[in-house]
Amino acid sequence: GKMAALAQLHLWGATLLLCQFLLIAGEQLHLSRLPFCEEHLRNLPAHTPELRELRDLFQTWTMHKRIELDMINLLGRLREPPTKIEEIYAWKTTWNESYVSSRRRASADALDQIERNITSLVKSLRSKGHIPPSTTVQDLVQCTSGHLQPRLFPDQPVVSFMLQYFKRPKVVDAFVSMLQVCNQLIPSEFLVNVDSPQEGQRWADLSWSTSGFVVPVMSFNLHELRGYNRLAGMARGKYMVLLQDDDLIEPADCSWLPPLVAQFEAMPELAMVGFNKLQLSHGPGNDLNANNFYDPATNNDMIFAFQVDLAPIAIRRSAFRLVGGLDEGMSDRGECGIWSDWELSIRLWVAGWRVAFMPLMRKTEGDPGQPGGTHKPETGVRCWGRQQGLGSSFYMARWGSGWGGAPGKFLEKLENHVRLANLKLLKGKYTRCPFRKGCVPEGDPPLPAEYGDYKHEAKGMVDA
Ligand SMILES: *[C@@H]1O[C@H](CO)[C@@H](O)[C@H](O)[C@H]1NC(C)=O
Ligand SMILES: *[C@@H]1O[C@H](CO)[C@@H](O)[C@H](O)[C@H]1NC(C)=O
């Protein structure tokens, strides 16, 4: 229910109070409180929401107290400028007095409210007997501050754009100006995996000229799986938008971004949204144009999809981390990641998240006349010949009927699960039902006889 969704939302390193376990490289590590904290908190299990609320209040109190004091000190120096050279350097600023005053005031106002909230929360815990009478506010600060909430740090972007880039200098400026428009609407950062580091100077210059909006990472031809995973490890945004260097986006005014963020916020279990292509199943009858549902809560057009295709794709960062990111076992370094987008889609569903398609944008060619990255002569057959066979075998070993096989019963069940998610949670506006199993919102009807693609004997990794 709601708690589980909350727990998932905050899980990665942020709100461990909620869960009392830590995921390290996929392993669960159970942590116990210090014995003297246990004395104070024994009536409050680690997942108690009040503890998380208190931790957030203590964390933001400390931050605002720091800002308030620094601005008070700075105001003093603006009014009476120092004369010693070290002092001049120490208090040098481009801010004017009215800006510094307003910053001081904003923090003072925030402190007022935070202090009132701490007081009423602690009093209510005391009056209900949830904490012993002898437990002080400082005891609570210390016993709840073992895990901080990075989301509350100042200046956190909401969206991290993540571009996989390889030798396409003509599109660079177009990407930067396109995403700077987005940054005006929703606070963003632009991370770039530069797989051709010989172009490093150009990217370093962009970091300078955009005051750090562009964050280039020099890599030695990693390609997409390792490139996106590396960027996800650095991303600070709640949502990541994965981009390829051959695709620009329309509308250019970035009006697609606010509804996307609103959809993620309204649907905590939504992990991934595709914009390029959607799949409702494998095989014939898979209606690739079935974009005929909407969410009555937001009025956004969207359809839950069995699989979506790169790129662009938007992903909730916490979900991406929790499921392990793209599977780097699918290809060697420097090779492309065909099938990895589908593999990730299925994995997210299996982990309990949802995947959707939203018709919010169109791709436009950033570099007209030049074939896309995986379609260049030097990479075309390498990706679509050599790597595609490996990718599909890999995918089928995990989610299909076995290594090198085809879809099987498991994916048929998942096709039905996605169908039911659409019919139960969204509203349809179709004239012809898009699902191979029909539009009755219950059960698991058999596939019509002409769809034989799931009728494969399971061939397990071993006989055991
Ligand atoms: C002070 O700085 C702010 C923000 O940079 C600016 O908007 C404002 O016009 C400045 N005020 C004065 C009096 O210069
Ligand atoms: C303080 O509590 C009120 C009421 O619950 C809430 O609306 C407000 O956001 C809280 N303020 C802070 C800074 O947590």
mmCIF file of C-alpha atoms in Angstrom, residues 99-450:
data_model
loop_
_atom_site.group_PDB
_atom_site.id
_atom_site.type_symbol
_atom_site.label_atom_id
_atom_site.label_comp_id
_atom_site.label_asym_id
_atom_site.label_seq_id
_atom_site.Cartn_x
_atom_site.Cartn_y
_atom_site.Cartn_z
ATOM 1 C CA TYR A 99 19.897 40.106 -1.540
ATOM 2 C CA VAL A 100 21.913 39.089 1.519
ATOM 3 C CA SER A 101 19.216 40.509 3.814
ATOM 4 C CA SER A 102 16.486 38.623 2.016
ATOM 5 C CA ARG A 103 18.463 35.409 2.262
ATOM 6 C CA ARG A 104 18.964 35.969 5.980
ATOM 7 C CA ARG A 105 15.263 36.679 6.428
ATOM 8 C CA ALA A 106 14.174 33.610 4.461
ATOM 9 C CA SER A 107 16.282 31.373 6.684
ATOM 10 C CA ALA A 108 15.041 33.075 9.849
ATOM 11 C CA ASP A 109 11.440 32.530 8.743
ATOM 12 C CA ALA A 110 12.140 28.890 7.923
ATOM 13 C CA LEU A 111 13.773 28.421 11.351
ATOM 14 C CA ASP A 112 10.672 29.838 13.047
ATOM 15 C CA GLN A 113 8.428 27.316 11.386
ATOM 16 C CA ILE A 114 10.832 24.413 11.843
ATOM 17 C CA GLU A 115 11.186 25.176 15.555
ATOM 18 C CA ARG A 116 7.430 25.320 15.991
ATOM 19 C CA ASN A 117 7.055 21.968 14.243
ATOM 20 C CA ILE A 118 9.800 20.329 16.292
ATOM 21 C CA THR A 119 8.208 21.586 19.491
ATOM 22 C CA SER A 120 4.765 20.292 18.690
ATOM 23 C CA LEU A 121 6.039 16.944 17.412
ATOM 24 C CA VAL A 122 8.228 16.298 20.451
ATOM 25 C CA LYS A 123 5.443 17.359 22.820
ATOM 26 C CA SER A 124 3.007 15.042 21.150
ATOM 27 C CA LEU A 125 5.461 12.098 21.312
ATOM 28 C CA ARG A 126 5.974 12.824 25.003
ATOM 29 C CA SER A 127 2.299 13.178 25.829
ATOM 30 C CA LYS A 128 1.528 9.869 24.123
ATOM 31 C CA GLY A 129 4.319 8.184 26.064
ATOM 32 C CA HIS A 130 6.215 7.311 22.866
ATOM 33 C CA ILE A 131 9.433 8.726 24.302
ATOM 34 C CA PRO A 132 10.527 8.620 27.958
ATOM 35 C CA PRO A 133 10.095 11.904 29.899
ATOM 36 C CA SER A 134 13.863 12.157 30.319
ATOM 37 C CA THR A 135 14.576 12.085 26.551
ATOM 38 C CA THR A 136 15.709 15.528 25.403
ATOM 39 C CA VAL A 137 15.476 17.176 22.002
ATOM 40 C CA GLN A 138 19.245 16.809 21.663
ATOM 41 C CA ASP A 139 18.947 13.055 22.343
ATOM 42 C CA LEU A 140 16.469 12.888 19.489
ATOM 43 C CA VAL A 141 18.712 14.926 17.160
ATOM 44 C CA GLN A 142 21.575 12.535 17.748
ATOM 45 C CA CYS A 143 19.592 9.309 17.598
ATOM 46 C CA THR A 144 17.744 10.184 14.352
ATOM 47 C CA SER A 145 20.565 11.814 12.361
ATOM 48 C CA GLY A 146 22.436 8.680 11.328
ATOM 49 C CA HIS A 147 20.862 8.818 7.892
ATOM 50 C CA LEU A 148 20.290 12.144 6.170
ATOM 51 C CA GLN A 149 17.877 12.964 3.347
ATOM 52 C CA PRO A 150 19.957 14.244 0.393
ATOM 53 C CA ARG A 151 16.797 15.507 -1.297
ATOM 54 C CA LEU A 152 16.777 18.304 1.305
ATOM 55 C CA PHE A 153 20.256 19.557 0.429
ATOM 56 C CA PRO A 154 20.154 23.016 -1.182
ATOM 57 C CA ASP A 155 20.022 23.428 -4.974
ATOM 58 C CA GLN A 156 19.078 19.853 -5.873
ATOM 59 C CA PRO A 157 17.966 19.500 -9.501
ATOM 60 C CA VAL A 158 14.683 17.734 -10.182
ATOM 61 C CA VAL A 159 15.768 16.328 -13.540
ATOM 62 C CA SER A 160 19.105 14.930 -14.694
ATOM 63 C CA PHE A 161 19.436 14.840 -18.461
ATOM 64 C CA MET A 162 21.909 12.113 -19.410
ATOM 65 C CA LEU A 163 23.388 12.137 -22.904
ATOM 66 C CA GLN A 164 25.371 9.254 -24.337
ATOM 67 C CA TYR A 165 27.748 11.058 -26.711
ATOM 68 C CA PHE A 166 30.191 9.758 -29.322
ATOM 69 C CA LYS A 167 31.786 11.920 -32.035
ATOM 70 C CA ARG A 168 28.881 14.057 -33.150
ATOM 71 C CA PRO A 169 30.204 17.613 -32.727
ATOM 72 C CA LYS A 170 27.541 19.193 -34.929
ATOM 73 C CA VAL A 171 24.706 18.481 -32.469
ATOM 74 C CA VAL A 172 26.380 19.668 -29.293
ATOM 75 C CA ASP A 173 25.213 23.290 -29.298
ATOM 76 C CA ALA A 174 21.657 22.285 -30.200
ATOM 77 C CA PHE A 175 21.511 19.933 -27.190
ATOM 78 C CA VAL A 176 22.861 22.531 -24.807
ATOM 79 C CA SER A 177 20.391 25.234 -25.855
ATOM 80 C CA MET A 178 17.467 22.783 -25.954
ATOM 81 C CA LEU A 179 18.148 21.638 -22.390
ATOM 82 C CA GLN A 180 18.822 25.141 -21.070
ATOM 83 C CA VAL A 181 15.229 25.923 -22.050
ATOM 84 C CA CYS A 182 14.133 22.914 -19.950
ATOM 85 C CA ASN A 183 16.216 24.161 -17.029
ATOM 86 C CA GLN A 184 14.150 27.370 -17.032
ATOM 87 C CA LEU A 185 11.001 25.301 -16.449
ATOM 88 C CA ILE A 186 12.270 22.599 -14.073
ATOM 89 C CA PRO A 187 15.633 22.804 -12.258
ATOM 90 C CA SER A 188 17.899 20.440 -14.176
ATOM 91 C CA GLU A 189 21.454 19.320 -14.767
ATOM 92 C CA PHE A 190 22.934 18.030 -18.021
ATOM 93 C CA LEU A 191 25.301 15.069 -17.621
ATOM 94 C CA VAL A 192 27.164 13.859 -20.678
ATOM 95 C CA ASN A 193 29.083 10.634 -21.062
ATOM 96 C CA VAL A 194 31.672 11.733 -23.635
ATOM 97 C CA ASP A 195 32.784 8.437 -25.146
ATOM 98 C CA SER A 196 35.212 10.237 -27.464
ATOM 99 C CA PRO A 197 37.462 11.952 -24.882
ATOM 100 C CA GLN A 198 39.669 13.402 -27.625
ATOM 101 C CA GLU A 199 36.890 16.031 -27.855
ATOM 102 C CA GLY A 200 37.380 16.889 -24.202
ATOM 103 C CA GLN A 201 38.383 20.543 -24.639
ATOM 104 C CA ARG A 202 35.079 21.387 -26.319
ATOM 105 C CA TRP A 203 33.160 19.864 -23.410
ATOM 106 C CA ALA A 204 35.336 21.486 -20.772
ATOM 107 C CA ASP A 205 34.649 24.839 -22.461
ATOM 108 C CA LEU A 206 30.904 24.130 -22.245
ATOM 109 C CA SER A 207 31.147 23.420 -18.528
ATOM 110 C CA TRP A 208 32.704 26.892 -18.211
ATOM 111 C CA SER A 209 30.361 28.765 -20.561
ATOM 112 C CA THR A 210 27.190 27.282 -19.006
ATOM 113 C CA SER A 211 28.397 27.912 -15.424
ATOM 114 C CA GLY A 212 28.373 24.203 -14.702
ATOM 115 C CA PHE A 213 24.991 23.268 -16.197
ATOM 116 C CA VAL A 214 26.851 20.886 -18.528
ATOM 117 C CA VAL A 215 28.709 18.169 -16.601
ATOM 118 C CA PRO A 216 30.913 16.217 -19.003
ATOM 119 C CA VAL A 217 32.422 12.883 -18.003
ATOM 120 C CA MET A 218 35.332 11.657 -20.099
ATOM 121 C CA SER A 219 35.082 7.943 -20.801
ATOM 122 C CA PHE A 220 37.132 5.698 -23.038
ATOM 123 C CA ASN A 221 34.443 4.366 -25.374
ATOM 124 C CA LEU A 222 32.206 2.603 -22.857
ATOM 125 C CA HIS A 223 29.026 2.689 -24.967
ATOM 126 C CA GLU A 224 25.496 2.940 -23.658
ATOM 127 C CA LEU A 225 25.161 0.362 -20.845
ATOM 128 C CA ARG A 226 28.208 1.468 -18.899
ATOM 129 C CA GLY A 227 27.799 5.075 -20.014
ATOM 130 C CA TYR A 228 24.278 5.491 -18.632
ATOM 131 C CA ASN A 229 25.110 3.546 -15.472
ATOM 132 C CA ARG A 230 28.122 5.791 -14.875
ATOM 133 C CA LEU A 231 25.973 8.912 -15.315
ATOM 134 C CA ALA A 232 23.210 7.518 -13.084
ATOM 135 C CA GLY A 233 25.842 7.099 -10.374
ATOM 136 C CA MET A 234 26.541 10.846 -10.540
ATOM 137 C CA ALA A 235 23.003 12.083 -11.144
ATOM 138 C CA ARG A 236 21.355 14.155 -8.406
ATOM 139 C CA GLY A 237 17.914 14.622 -9.995
ATOM 140 C CA LYS A 238 14.892 12.683 -8.837
ATOM 141 C CA TYR A 239 14.217 11.801 -12.468
ATOM 142 C CA MET A 240 16.682 11.002 -15.231
ATOM 143 C CA VAL A 241 16.044 11.531 -18.943
ATOM 144 C CA LEU A 242 18.275 9.320 -21.096
ATOM 145 C CA LEU A 243 19.173 10.851 -24.466
ATOM 146 C CA GLN A 244 21.084 9.659 -27.501
ATOM 147 C CA ASP A 245 23.252 12.001 -29.500
ATOM 148 C CA ASP A 246 21.323 11.509 -32.736
ATOM 149 C CA ASP A 247 17.974 12.654 -31.300
ATOM 150 C CA LEU A 248 16.801 16.148 -30.555
ATOM 151 C CA ILE A 249 13.324 16.699 -29.136
ATOM 152 C CA GLU A 250 10.265 18.665 -30.188
ATOM 153 C CA PRO A 251 8.464 20.743 -28.997
ATOM 154 C CA ALA A 252 11.584 22.812 -28.502
ATOM 155 C CA ASP A 253 9.946 24.906 -25.768
ATOM 156 C CA CYS A 254 10.295 21.860 -23.451
ATOM 157 C CA SER A 255 6.570 21.954 -22.662
ATOM 158 C CA TRP A 256 6.742 18.146 -22.445
ATOM 159 C CA LEU A 257 8.788 18.174 -19.238
ATOM 160 C CA PRO A 258 6.363 19.577 -16.601
ATOM 161 C CA PRO A 259 3.602 17.023 -17.360
ATOM 162 C CA LEU A 260 6.190 14.240 -17.235
ATOM 163 C CA VAL A 261 7.400 15.314 -13.797
ATOM 164 C CA ALA A 262 3.786 15.750 -12.635
ATOM 165 C CA GLN A 263 3.025 12.189 -13.742
ATOM 166 C CA PHE A 264 5.977 10.757 -11.831
ATOM 167 C CA GLU A 265 4.938 12.750 -8.736
ATOM 168 C CA ALA A 266 1.336 11.559 -8.991
ATOM 169 C CA MET A 267 2.313 7.903 -9.416
ATOM 170 C CA PRO A 268 5.031 6.806 -6.961
ATOM 171 C CA GLU A 269 5.207 3.308 -8.455
ATOM 172 C CA LEU A 270 5.878 4.652 -11.972
ATOM 173 C CA ALA A 271 9.547 3.896 -12.656
ATOM 174 C CA MET A 272 10.074 4.456 -16.363
ATOM 175 C CA VAL A 273 8.415 6.369 -19.196
ATOM 176 C CA GLY A 274 9.310 5.790 -22.845
ATOM 177 C CA PHE A 275 8.791 8.347 -25.596
ATOM 178 C CA ASN A 276 10.193 6.515 -28.585
ATOM 179 C CA LYS A 277 8.325 3.216 -28.963
ATOM 180 C CA LEU A 278 6.086 1.033 -26.856
ATOM 181 C CA GLN A 279 5.393 -2.690 -26.901
ATOM 182 C CA LEU A 280 2.375 -4.412 -25.361
ATOM 183 C CA SER A 281 3.728 -7.934 -25.993
ATOM 184 C CA HIS A 282 5.994 -9.872 -28.280
ATOM 185 C CA GLY A 283 4.864 -11.298 -31.585
ATOM 186 C CA PRO A 284 2.083 -10.471 -34.032
ATOM 187 C CA GLY A 285 -0.833 -8.430 -32.749
ATOM 188 C CA ASN A 286 1.504 -6.294 -30.624
ATOM 189 C CA ASP A 287 -0.108 -2.931 -31.287
ATOM 190 C CA LEU A 288 2.780 -0.438 -31.446
ATOM 191 C CA ASN A 289 0.401 2.477 -31.937
ATOM 192 C CA ALA A 290 -1.807 1.682 -28.957
ATOM 193 C CA ASN A 291 -1.510 5.007 -27.319
ATOM 194 C CA ASN A 292 -5.114 5.333 -26.289
ATOM 195 C CA PHE A 293 -5.370 5.528 -22.518
ATOM 196 C CA TYR A 294 -5.104 8.411 -20.062
ATOM 197 C CA ASP A 295 -4.677 8.858 -16.333
ATOM 198 C CA PRO A 296 -7.872 10.402 -14.920
ATOM 199 C CA ALA A 297 -5.887 11.763 -11.945
ATOM 200 C CA THR A 298 -3.631 13.969 -14.102
ATOM 201 C CA ASN A 299 -5.433 13.930 -17.447
ATOM 202 C CA ASN A 300 -2.146 12.969 -19.091
ATOM 203 C CA ASP A 301 -2.256 10.634 -22.068
ATOM 204 C CA MET A 302 -0.300 7.529 -21.126
ATOM 205 C CA ILE A 303 -0.394 3.767 -21.469
ATOM 206 C CA PHE A 304 1.364 1.171 -19.343
ATOM 207 C CA ALA A 305 3.765 -0.666 -21.603
ATOM 208 C CA PHE A 306 5.232 -4.151 -21.399
ATOM 209 C CA GLN A 307 8.441 -2.686 -22.824
ATOM 210 C CA VAL A 308 9.682 0.691 -24.058
ATOM 211 C CA ASP A 309 12.588 1.499 -26.369
ATOM 212 C CA LEU A 310 15.541 3.850 -25.964
ATOM 213 C CA ALA A 311 15.624 6.772 -26.439
ATOM 214 C CA PRO A 312 14.502 9.168 -24.982
ATOM 215 C CA ILE A 313 13.420 7.368 -21.846
ATOM 216 C CA ALA A 314 12.748 8.920 -18.438
ATOM 217 C CA ILE A 315 13.524 6.913 -15.293
ATOM 218 C CA ARG A 316 12.932 7.467 -11.595
ATOM 219 C CA ARG A 317 16.467 7.447 -10.244
ATOM 220 C CA SER A 318 15.652 5.584 -7.019
ATOM 221 C CA ALA A 319 13.978 2.774 -8.986
ATOM 222 C CA PHE A 320 16.909 2.521 -11.381
ATOM 223 C CA ARG A 321 19.325 2.128 -8.484
ATOM 224 C CA LEU A 322 17.131 -0.357 -6.658
ATOM 225 C CA VAL A 323 16.863 -2.720 -9.630
ATOM 226 C CA GLY A 324 20.589 -2.448 -10.356
ATOM 227 C CA GLY A 325 20.546 -0.206 -13.427
ATOM 228 C CA LEU A 326 21.207 -1.500 -16.935
ATOM 229 C CA ASP A 327 22.686 -5.011 -16.952
ATOM 230 C CA GLU A 328 26.329 -4.545 -17.944
ATOM 231 C CA GLY A 329 26.633 -8.300 -18.334
ATOM 232 C CA MET A 330 24.786 -7.987 -21.645
ATOM 233 C CA SER A 331 27.753 -6.777 -23.677
ATOM 234 C CA ASP A 332 31.441 -6.019 -23.482
ATOM 235 C CA ARG A 333 32.736 -2.514 -22.935
ATOM 236 C CA GLY A 334 32.521 -0.516 -26.165
ATOM 237 C CA GLU A 335 29.684 -2.625 -27.585
ATOM 238 C CA CYS A 336 26.115 -1.422 -27.857
ATOM 239 C CA GLY A 337 23.305 -2.513 -25.570
ATOM 240 C CA ILE A 338 20.605 -3.743 -27.949
ATOM 241 C CA TRP A 339 17.744 -5.355 -25.946
ATOM 242 C CA SER A 340 18.909 -3.755 -22.690
ATOM 243 C CA ASP A 341 15.986 -1.277 -22.733
ATOM 244 C CA TRP A 342 13.513 -4.163 -23.028
ATOM 245 C CA GLU A 343 15.367 -6.176 -20.408
ATOM 246 C CA LEU A 344 15.189 -3.239 -17.985
ATOM 247 C CA SER A 345 11.463 -2.757 -18.692
ATOM 248 C CA ILE A 346 10.653 -6.340 -17.766
ATOM 249 C CA ARG A 347 12.934 -6.221 -14.724
ATOM 250 C CA LEU A 348 11.150 -3.125 -13.384
ATOM 251 C CA TRP A 349 7.751 -4.822 -13.720
ATOM 252 C CA VAL A 350 9.110 -7.934 -12.002
ATOM 253 C CA ALA A 351 10.480 -5.799 -9.156
ATOM 254 C CA GLY A 352 7.005 -4.312 -8.627
ATOM 255 C CA TRP A 353 7.342 -1.000 -10.502
ATOM 256 C CA ARG A 354 5.390 0.189 -13.536
ATOM 257 C CA VAL A 355 6.569 1.188 -17.005
ATOM 258 C CA ALA A 356 4.621 3.485 -19.318
ATOM 259 C CA PHE A 357 4.681 5.261 -22.651
ATOM 260 C CA MET A 358 3.663 8.912 -22.932
ATOM 261 C CA PRO A 359 3.143 10.691 -26.278
ATOM 262 C CA LEU A 360 4.652 13.940 -25.046
ATOM 263 C CA MET A 361 7.334 14.583 -27.623
ATOM 264 C CA ARG A 362 8.659 13.907 -31.077
ATOM 265 C CA LYS A 363 12.237 13.058 -31.954
ATOM 266 C CA THR A 364 13.903 15.180 -34.584
ATOM 267 C CA GLU A 365 17.168 14.478 -36.306
ATOM 268 C CA GLY A 366 19.960 16.428 -34.681
ATOM 269 C CA ASP A 367 22.392 15.682 -37.466
ATOM 270 C CA PRO A 368 20.349 15.333 -40.667
ATOM 271 C CA GLY A 369 21.855 13.080 -43.296
ATOM 272 C CA GLN A 370 24.065 11.285 -40.768
ATOM 273 C CA PRO A 371 22.947 7.808 -39.714
ATOM 274 C CA GLY A 372 22.170 7.308 -36.007
ATOM 275 C CA GLY A 373 24.854 6.081 -33.639
ATOM 276 C CA THR A 374 24.069 2.389 -33.836
ATOM 277 C CA HIS A 375 23.419 2.616 -37.570
ATOM 278 C CA LYS A 376 26.756 4.066 -38.722
ATOM 279 C CA PRO A 377 28.789 1.795 -41.023
ATOM 280 C CA GLU A 378 31.374 1.163 -38.316
ATOM 281 C CA THR A 379 28.723 0.170 -35.781
ATOM 282 C CA GLY A 380 25.676 -0.969 -37.781
ATOM 283 C CA VAL A 381 26.402 -4.666 -38.201
ATOM 284 C CA ARG A 382 28.370 -4.688 -34.980
ATOM 285 C CA CYS A 383 25.187 -3.676 -33.105
ATOM 286 C CA TRP A 384 22.356 -5.068 -35.123
ATOM 287 C CA GLY A 385 24.114 -8.229 -36.283
ATOM 288 C CA ARG A 386 26.653 -9.375 -33.743
ATOM 289 C CA GLN A 387 25.231 -7.808 -30.576
ATOM 290 C CA GLN A 388 21.529 -8.215 -31.269
ATOM 291 C CA GLY A 389 21.727 -12.019 -31.319
ATOM 292 C CA LEU A 390 23.556 -12.035 -28.008
ATOM 293 C CA GLY A 391 21.116 -9.557 -26.479
ATOM 294 C CA SER A 392 18.007 -11.480 -27.411
ATOM 295 C CA SER A 393 19.458 -14.795 -26.182
ATOM 296 C CA PHE A 394 20.422 -13.124 -22.939
ATOM 297 C CA TYR A 395 16.943 -11.624 -22.527
ATOM 298 C CA MET A 396 15.225 -14.932 -23.304
ATOM 299 C CA ALA A 397 17.448 -16.801 -20.826
ATOM 300 C CA ARG A 398 16.165 -14.551 -18.066
ATOM 301 C CA TRP A 399 12.613 -13.650 -19.061
ATOM 302 C CA GLY A 400 11.710 -15.999 -21.923
ATOM 303 C CA SER A 401 11.685 -19.769 -22.356
ATOM 304 C CA GLY A 402 15.474 -20.102 -22.011
ATOM 305 C CA TRP A 403 18.835 -19.189 -23.568
ATOM 306 C CA GLY A 404 18.440 -18.440 -27.263
ATOM 307 C CA GLY A 405 14.753 -19.275 -26.966
ATOM 308 C CA ALA A 406 11.563 -17.312 -27.396
ATOM 309 C CA PRO A 407 8.966 -15.744 -25.095
ATOM 310 C CA GLY A 408 7.265 -18.262 -22.818
ATOM 311 C CA LYS A 409 4.559 -18.511 -20.191
ATOM 312 C CA PHE A 410 6.147 -15.963 -17.870
ATOM 313 C CA LEU A 411 5.999 -13.185 -20.454
ATOM 314 C CA GLU A 412 2.446 -14.150 -21.334
ATOM 315 C CA LYS A 413 1.530 -13.633 -17.674
ATOM 316 C CA LEU A 414 3.344 -10.313 -17.680
ATOM 317 C CA GLU A 415 1.542 -9.238 -20.858
ATOM 318 C CA ASN A 416 -1.685 -9.876 -18.984
ATOM 319 C CA HIS A 417 -0.456 -8.033 -15.880
ATOM 320 C CA VAL A 418 0.279 -4.936 -17.988
ATOM 321 C CA ARG A 419 -3.084 -5.242 -19.740
ATOM 322 C CA LEU A 420 -4.875 -5.326 -16.363
ATOM 323 C CA ALA A 421 -2.859 -2.357 -15.039
ATOM 324 C CA ASN A 422 -4.124 -0.302 -17.990
ATOM 325 C CA LEU A 423 -7.719 -1.427 -17.685
ATOM 326 C CA LYS A 424 -7.894 -1.004 -13.912
ATOM 327 C CA LEU A 425 -5.819 2.122 -13.268
ATOM 328 C CA LEU A 426 -6.237 4.173 -16.443
ATOM 329 C CA LYS A 427 -9.157 5.149 -18.627
ATOM 330 C CA GLY A 428 -9.358 3.933 -22.206
ATOM 331 C CA LYS A 429 -10.386 6.040 -25.162
ATOM 332 C CA TYR A 430 -9.987 3.353 -27.788
ATOM 333 C CA THR A 431 -12.501 2.240 -30.350
ATOM 334 C CA ARG A 432 -10.718 -1.058 -30.965
ATOM 335 C CA CYS A 433 -9.302 -2.914 -27.950
ATOM 336 C CA PRO A 434 -5.480 -2.849 -28.247
ATOM 337 C CA PHE A 435 -4.782 -5.961 -26.165
ATOM 338 C CA ARG A 436 -4.387 -9.476 -27.558
ATOM 339 C CA LYS A 437 -6.200 -10.802 -24.488
ATOM 340 C CA GLY A 438 -9.100 -8.398 -24.857
ATOM 341 C CA CYS A 439 -10.403 -5.553 -22.754
ATOM 342 C CA VAL A 440 -12.273 -7.341 -19.963
ATOM 343 C CA PRO A 441 -10.544 -5.939 -16.864
ATOM 344 C CA GLU A 442 -10.077 -9.242 -15.033
ATOM 345 C CA GLY A 443 -8.723 -12.778 -15.341
ATOM 346 C CA ASP A 444 -6.182 -14.066 -17.844
ATOM 347 C CA PRO A 445 -7.986 -15.060 -21.040
ATOM 348 C CA PRO A 446 -6.117 -17.438 -23.387
ATOM 349 C CA LEU A 447 -4.412 -15.851 -26.402
ATOM 350 C CA PRO A 448 -6.253 -16.319 -29.694
ATOM 351 C CA ALA A 449 -4.961 -19.417 -31.514
ATOM 352 C CA GLU A 450 -3.084 -17.443 -34.191
#
